[in-house]
Amino acid sequence: MRPSFLLRKEFGNLAVIRGTVKYHLSPLEQRAFAGAISQGVPNIFWRFRQSFFYVVPPMLLSYLVYYTAEMEHDRLQRKQPGQFDHEK
Amino acid sequence: MYKASRFSPLTSIIRHTVVTLPTPINISTWWNFGSLLGICLASQIFSGLVLSLHFTAHTDLSFYVVIQSFGDVYYNWWFRALHANGASFFFIGLYLHIARGLYYGSYLFKEVWSIGVVILLLVMASAFLGYVLPWGQMSFWGATVITSLFSALPVIGGDVVVWLWGGFSVDNATLTRFFGLHFVLPFIVAGLVGLHLFFLHDQGSSNPLGVSSDFNKVVFHHYYVLKDLVGACFFIGPLLGLVYFNPWLLGDPENFIEGNPLVTPHHIQPEWYFLFAYAILRAVPNKLGGVVALAAAVLVLFYMPVSPKTSLKGLSFYPWGKMLFFSLIGVFFLLTWAGSKPVEEPYVVISQVLSFLYFSYFALIGPITRIQDKLL
């Protein structure tokens, strides 16, 4: 177990940083939701496209397995032609 | 650096946990589930306490006390619906929280991850014990099936089961001890959650990029206090929707019949959150093998911290790893579906293939990501 006091991360002790540059804008000089619609909405479509081919194919395959299994189970629950011919 | 000298130890702990805690600026919605689970735990403890005021753990009384309290005790119907559906949402949160951990490499926080898996096991135990308490058909037979699994243990199995039951079948002694354990376990879970957070705050939260965020952190309050509140609204909304409009959607109608040892339900199955493990249990044709597979389905999570390491943390930059991860998600959904099905073809062979694929993820994810490290 690591002694937590050795690795305590808090403001003022996060990491060794040299050459910090701080920028600051007054709240009166900026719009809080700048670009929320104009950039945010296209970003939604971009994020969707980036993950589409990782998420959708496995989900599609899973649905196909489920659908095929249910069809096969329903078929096996029914009488098949010739199933009881040996009893004639 | 903030000085704690002018604050009491308690406010100092609270300050360092939810006020001034340095938090990465870029953590996404997947990081909301920790706080959501905390809300779920508090809700379950509170609603459980209220329900326990009017509950009697006796085989002759439990079923009728639960039903009668709906009409006789003000708002008890609400607390019961909240507690039952809260358990489902607890597991939704748990599975999404674990999925985040698997995807973003959170298991590299070994202590946090290990305590988290123990919390998962205790919450699963608590949910199982709680489901027995209403003493419906599914309560009784679910308890019978799961406790009987321990008889598969070599040599001592039979004695262990009798010891667990407190008799020679699931009966009053079993119900009484299950109530006691169901009451106590959430408080142990709460203690472990504190320990889980302690080890997490030792290093600080990870982030979706998997790189160090020490150079770009913000205070927890008010950024993530607000974000967690928004997440809570999106989480509690559907929960209350179920409570008010369709409280038994996720339940089993069989549990509205009083538990009867002489009448076996046609299809014994657990609640939805255990179905994936139930499918894995039934997939193995050997009793002990099935029990081992059931345990392994959850305990395999302990393997992740010692799995082969990659250059980058998480799967964000590993396309094959991402494809494998979402295949695991598909397999998990299919296992849940298969667990609800009767033991007939083609469900049997499908369960077996899916169980193999589930464990294959943990075996393959390390090598596949390391291959990409070498190729690119």
PDB file of N, CA and C in Angstrom, chain B residues 224-264:
ATOM      1  N   TYR B 224     -17.960  20.222 -11.127  1.00  0.00           N
ATOM      2  CA  TYR B 224     -18.447  18.851 -11.138  1.00  0.00           C
ATOM      3  C   TYR B 224     -19.567  18.605 -10.142  1.00  0.00           C
ATOM      4  N   VAL B 225     -19.767  19.524  -9.204  1.00  0.00           N
ATOM      5  CA  VAL B 225     -20.956  19.456  -8.353  1.00  0.00           C
ATOM      6  C   VAL B 225     -22.177  19.670  -9.234  1.00  0.00           C
ATOM      7  N   LEU B 226     -22.100  20.683 -10.113  1.00  0.00           N
ATOM      8  CA  LEU B 226     -23.209  20.956 -11.024  1.00  0.00           C
ATOM      9  C   LEU B 226     -23.375  19.833 -12.039  1.00  0.00           C
ATOM     10  N   LYS B 227     -22.247  19.356 -12.591  1.00  0.00           N
ATOM     11  CA  LYS B 227     -22.343  18.291 -13.594  1.00  0.00           C
ATOM     12  C   LYS B 227     -22.958  17.035 -12.976  1.00  0.00           C
ATOM     13  N   ASP B 228     -22.567  16.723 -11.745  1.00  0.00           N
ATOM     14  CA  ASP B 228     -23.137  15.556 -11.067  1.00  0.00           C
ATOM     15  C   ASP B 228     -24.621  15.755 -10.767  1.00  0.00           C
ATOM     16  N   LEU B 229     -25.014  17.007 -10.473  1.00  0.00           N
ATOM     17  CA  LEU B 229     -26.441  17.288 -10.239  1.00  0.00           C
ATOM     18  C   LEU B 229     -27.246  17.067 -11.511  1.00  0.00           C
ATOM     19  N   VAL B 230     -26.704  17.522 -12.641  1.00  0.00           N
ATOM     20  CA  VAL B 230     -27.384  17.314 -13.920  1.00  0.00           C
ATOM     21  C   VAL B 230     -27.513  15.812 -14.191  1.00  0.00           C
ATOM     22  N   GLY B 231     -26.425  15.087 -13.988  1.00  0.00           N
ATOM     23  CA  GLY B 231     -26.458  13.636 -14.171  1.00  0.00           C
ATOM     24  C   GLY B 231     -27.480  12.980 -13.268  1.00  0.00           C
ATOM     25  N   ALA B 232     -27.576  13.467 -12.024  1.00  0.00           N
ATOM     26  CA  ALA B 232     -28.543  12.902 -11.090  1.00  0.00           C
ATOM     27  C   ALA B 232     -29.965  13.113 -11.599  1.00  0.00           C
ATOM     28  N   CYS B 233     -30.232  14.278 -12.171  1.00  0.00           N
ATOM     29  CA  CYS B 233     -31.579  14.549 -12.708  1.00  0.00           C
ATOM     30  C   CYS B 233     -31.905  13.585 -13.846  1.00  0.00           C
ATOM     31  N   PHE B 234     -30.940  13.356 -14.726  1.00  0.00           N
ATOM     32  CA  PHE B 234     -31.167  12.441 -15.845  1.00  0.00           C
ATOM     33  C   PHE B 234     -31.303  11.000 -15.372  1.00  0.00           C
ATOM     34  N   PHE B 235     -30.766  10.682 -14.211  1.00  0.00           N
ATOM     35  CA  PHE B 235     -30.799   9.324 -13.674  1.00  0.00           C
ATOM     36  C   PHE B 235     -32.066   9.101 -12.869  1.00  0.00           C
ATOM     37  N   ILE B 236     -32.384  10.099 -12.020  1.00  0.00           N
ATOM     38  CA  ILE B 236     -33.539   9.958 -11.121  1.00  0.00           C
ATOM     39  C   ILE B 236     -34.840  10.098 -11.895  1.00  0.00           C
ATOM     40  N   GLY B 237     -34.815  10.883 -13.018  1.00  0.00           N
ATOM     41  CA  GLY B 237     -36.029  11.054 -13.817  1.00  0.00           C
ATOM     42  C   GLY B 237     -36.632   9.740 -14.258  1.00  0.00           C
ATOM     43  N   PRO B 238     -35.876   8.912 -15.009  1.00  0.00           N
ATOM     44  CA  PRO B 238     -36.418   7.603 -15.409  1.00  0.00           C
ATOM     45  C   PRO B 238     -36.760   6.704 -14.226  1.00  0.00           C
ATOM     46  N   LEU B 239     -35.982   6.802 -13.139  1.00  0.00           N
ATOM     47  CA  LEU B 239     -36.274   5.981 -11.956  1.00  0.00           C
ATOM     48  C   LEU B 239     -37.655   6.329 -11.404  1.00  0.00           C
ATOM     49  N   LEU B 240     -37.918   7.626 -11.255  1.00  0.00           N
ATOM     50  CA  LEU B 240     -39.231   8.028 -10.746  1.00  0.00           C
ATOM     51  C   LEU B 240     -40.332   7.741 -11.773  1.00  0.00           C
ATOM     52  N   GLY B 241     -39.962   7.809 -13.060  1.00  0.00           N
ATOM     53  CA  GLY B 241     -40.929   7.436 -14.099  1.00  0.00           C
ATOM     54  C   GLY B 241     -41.406   6.007 -13.918  1.00  0.00           C
ATOM     55  N   LEU B 242     -40.467   5.112 -13.652  1.00  0.00           N
ATOM     56  CA  LEU B 242     -40.840   3.718 -13.402  1.00  0.00           C
ATOM     57  C   LEU B 242     -41.657   3.606 -12.121  1.00  0.00           C
ATOM     58  N   VAL B 243     -41.216   4.296 -11.058  1.00  0.00           N
ATOM     59  CA  VAL B 243     -41.890   4.196  -9.763  1.00  0.00           C
ATOM     60  C   VAL B 243     -43.349   4.603  -9.886  1.00  0.00           C
ATOM     61  N   TYR B 244     -43.599   5.684 -10.633  1.00  0.00           N
ATOM     62  CA  TYR B 244     -44.966   6.203 -10.694  1.00  0.00           C
ATOM     63  C   TYR B 244     -45.823   5.540 -11.758  1.00  0.00           C
ATOM     64  N   PHE B 245     -45.226   5.167 -12.906  1.00  0.00           N
ATOM     65  CA  PHE B 245     -46.051   4.750 -14.042  1.00  0.00           C
ATOM     66  C   PHE B 245     -46.000   3.257 -14.342  1.00  0.00           C
ATOM     67  N   ASN B 246     -44.915   2.578 -14.006  1.00  0.00           N
ATOM     68  CA  ASN B 246     -44.838   1.157 -14.336  1.00  0.00           C
ATOM     69  C   ASN B 246     -43.878   0.449 -13.375  1.00  0.00           C
ATOM     70  N   PRO B 247     -44.228   0.402 -12.087  1.00  0.00           N
ATOM     71  CA  PRO B 247     -43.266  -0.075 -11.081  1.00  0.00           C
ATOM     72  C   PRO B 247     -42.883  -1.539 -11.218  1.00  0.00           C
ATOM     73  N   TRP B 248     -43.714  -2.367 -11.908  1.00  0.00           N
ATOM     74  CA  TRP B 248     -43.405  -3.804 -11.978  1.00  0.00           C
ATOM     75  C   TRP B 248     -42.903  -4.222 -13.346  1.00  0.00           C
ATOM     76  N   LEU B 249     -42.463  -3.227 -14.157  1.00  0.00           N
ATOM     77  CA  LEU B 249     -41.984  -3.526 -15.506  1.00  0.00           C
ATOM     78  C   LEU B 249     -40.820  -4.512 -15.470  1.00  0.00           C
ATOM     79  N   LEU B 250     -39.892  -4.315 -14.525  1.00  0.00           N
ATOM     80  CA  LEU B 250     -38.676  -5.128 -14.470  1.00  0.00           C
ATOM     81  C   LEU B 250     -38.840  -6.325 -13.530  1.00  0.00           C
ATOM     82  N   GLY B 251     -40.035  -6.498 -12.948  1.00  0.00           N
ATOM     83  CA  GLY B 251     -40.235  -7.571 -11.978  1.00  0.00           C
ATOM     84  C   GLY B 251     -40.765  -8.835 -12.616  1.00  0.00           C
ATOM     85  N   ASP B 252     -40.977  -9.875 -11.808  1.00  0.00           N
ATOM     86  CA  ASP B 252     -41.482 -11.163 -12.271  1.00  0.00           C
ATOM     87  C   ASP B 252     -42.885 -11.352 -11.678  1.00  0.00           C
ATOM     88  N   PRO B 253     -43.896 -11.624 -12.520  1.00  0.00           N
ATOM     89  CA  PRO B 253     -45.260 -11.796 -11.998  1.00  0.00           C
ATOM     90  C   PRO B 253     -45.357 -12.947 -11.002  1.00  0.00           C
ATOM     91  N   GLU B 254     -44.459 -13.928 -11.138  1.00  0.00           N
ATOM     92  CA  GLU B 254     -44.472 -15.097 -10.253  1.00  0.00           C
ATOM     93  C   GLU B 254     -44.310 -14.685  -8.791  1.00  0.00           C
ATOM     94  N   ASN B 255     -43.691 -13.521  -8.544  1.00  0.00           N
ATOM     95  CA  ASN B 255     -43.450 -13.113  -7.161  1.00  0.00           C
ATOM     96  C   ASN B 255     -44.673 -12.498  -6.493  1.00  0.00           C
ATOM     97  N   PHE B 256     -45.790 -12.448  -7.229  1.00  0.00           N
ATOM     98  CA  PHE B 256     -47.037 -12.020  -6.604  1.00  0.00           C
ATOM     99  C   PHE B 256     -47.822 -13.205  -6.066  1.00  0.00           C
ATOM    100  N   ILE B 257     -47.223 -14.416  -6.178  1.00  0.00           N
ATOM    101  CA  ILE B 257     -47.805 -15.627  -5.599  1.00  0.00           C
ATOM    102  C   ILE B 257     -46.958 -15.986  -4.390  1.00  0.00           C
ATOM    103  N   GLU B 258     -47.615 -16.311  -3.289  1.00  0.00           N
ATOM    104  CA  GLU B 258     -46.851 -16.616  -2.073  1.00  0.00           C
ATOM    105  C   GLU B 258     -45.961 -17.839  -2.298  1.00  0.00           C
ATOM    106  N   GLY B 259     -44.750 -17.788  -1.744  1.00  0.00           N
ATOM    107  CA  GLY B 259     -43.795 -18.876  -1.896  1.00  0.00           C
ATOM    108  C   GLY B 259     -44.361 -20.207  -1.416  1.00  0.00           C
ATOM    109  N   ASN B 260     -44.265 -21.249  -2.258  1.00  0.00           N
ATOM    110  CA  ASN B 260     -44.832 -22.556  -1.945  1.00  0.00           C
ATOM    111  C   ASN B 260     -43.795 -23.627  -2.259  1.00  0.00           C
ATOM    112  N   PRO B 261     -43.248 -24.299  -1.225  1.00  0.00           N
ATOM    113  CA  PRO B 261     -42.232 -25.336  -1.472  1.00  0.00           C
ATOM    114  C   PRO B 261     -42.771 -26.522  -2.264  1.00  0.00           C
ATOM    115  N   LEU B 262     -44.087 -26.661  -2.359  1.00  0.00           N
ATOM    116  CA  LEU B 262     -44.658 -27.816  -3.051  1.00  0.00           C
ATOM    117  C   LEU B 262     -44.953 -27.534  -4.521  1.00  0.00           C
ATOM    118  N   VAL B 263     -44.848 -26.285  -4.937  1.00  0.00           N
ATOM    119  CA  VAL B 263     -45.150 -25.916  -6.326  1.00  0.00           C
ATOM    120  C   VAL B 263     -43.946 -25.202  -6.922  1.00  0.00           C
ATOM    121  N   THR B 264     -43.311 -25.850  -7.911  1.00  0.00           N
ATOM    122  CA  THR B 264     -42.135 -25.233  -8.552  1.00  0.00           C
ATOM    123  C   THR B 264     -42.593 -24.402  -9.739  1.00  0.00           C
TER     124      THR B 264
END
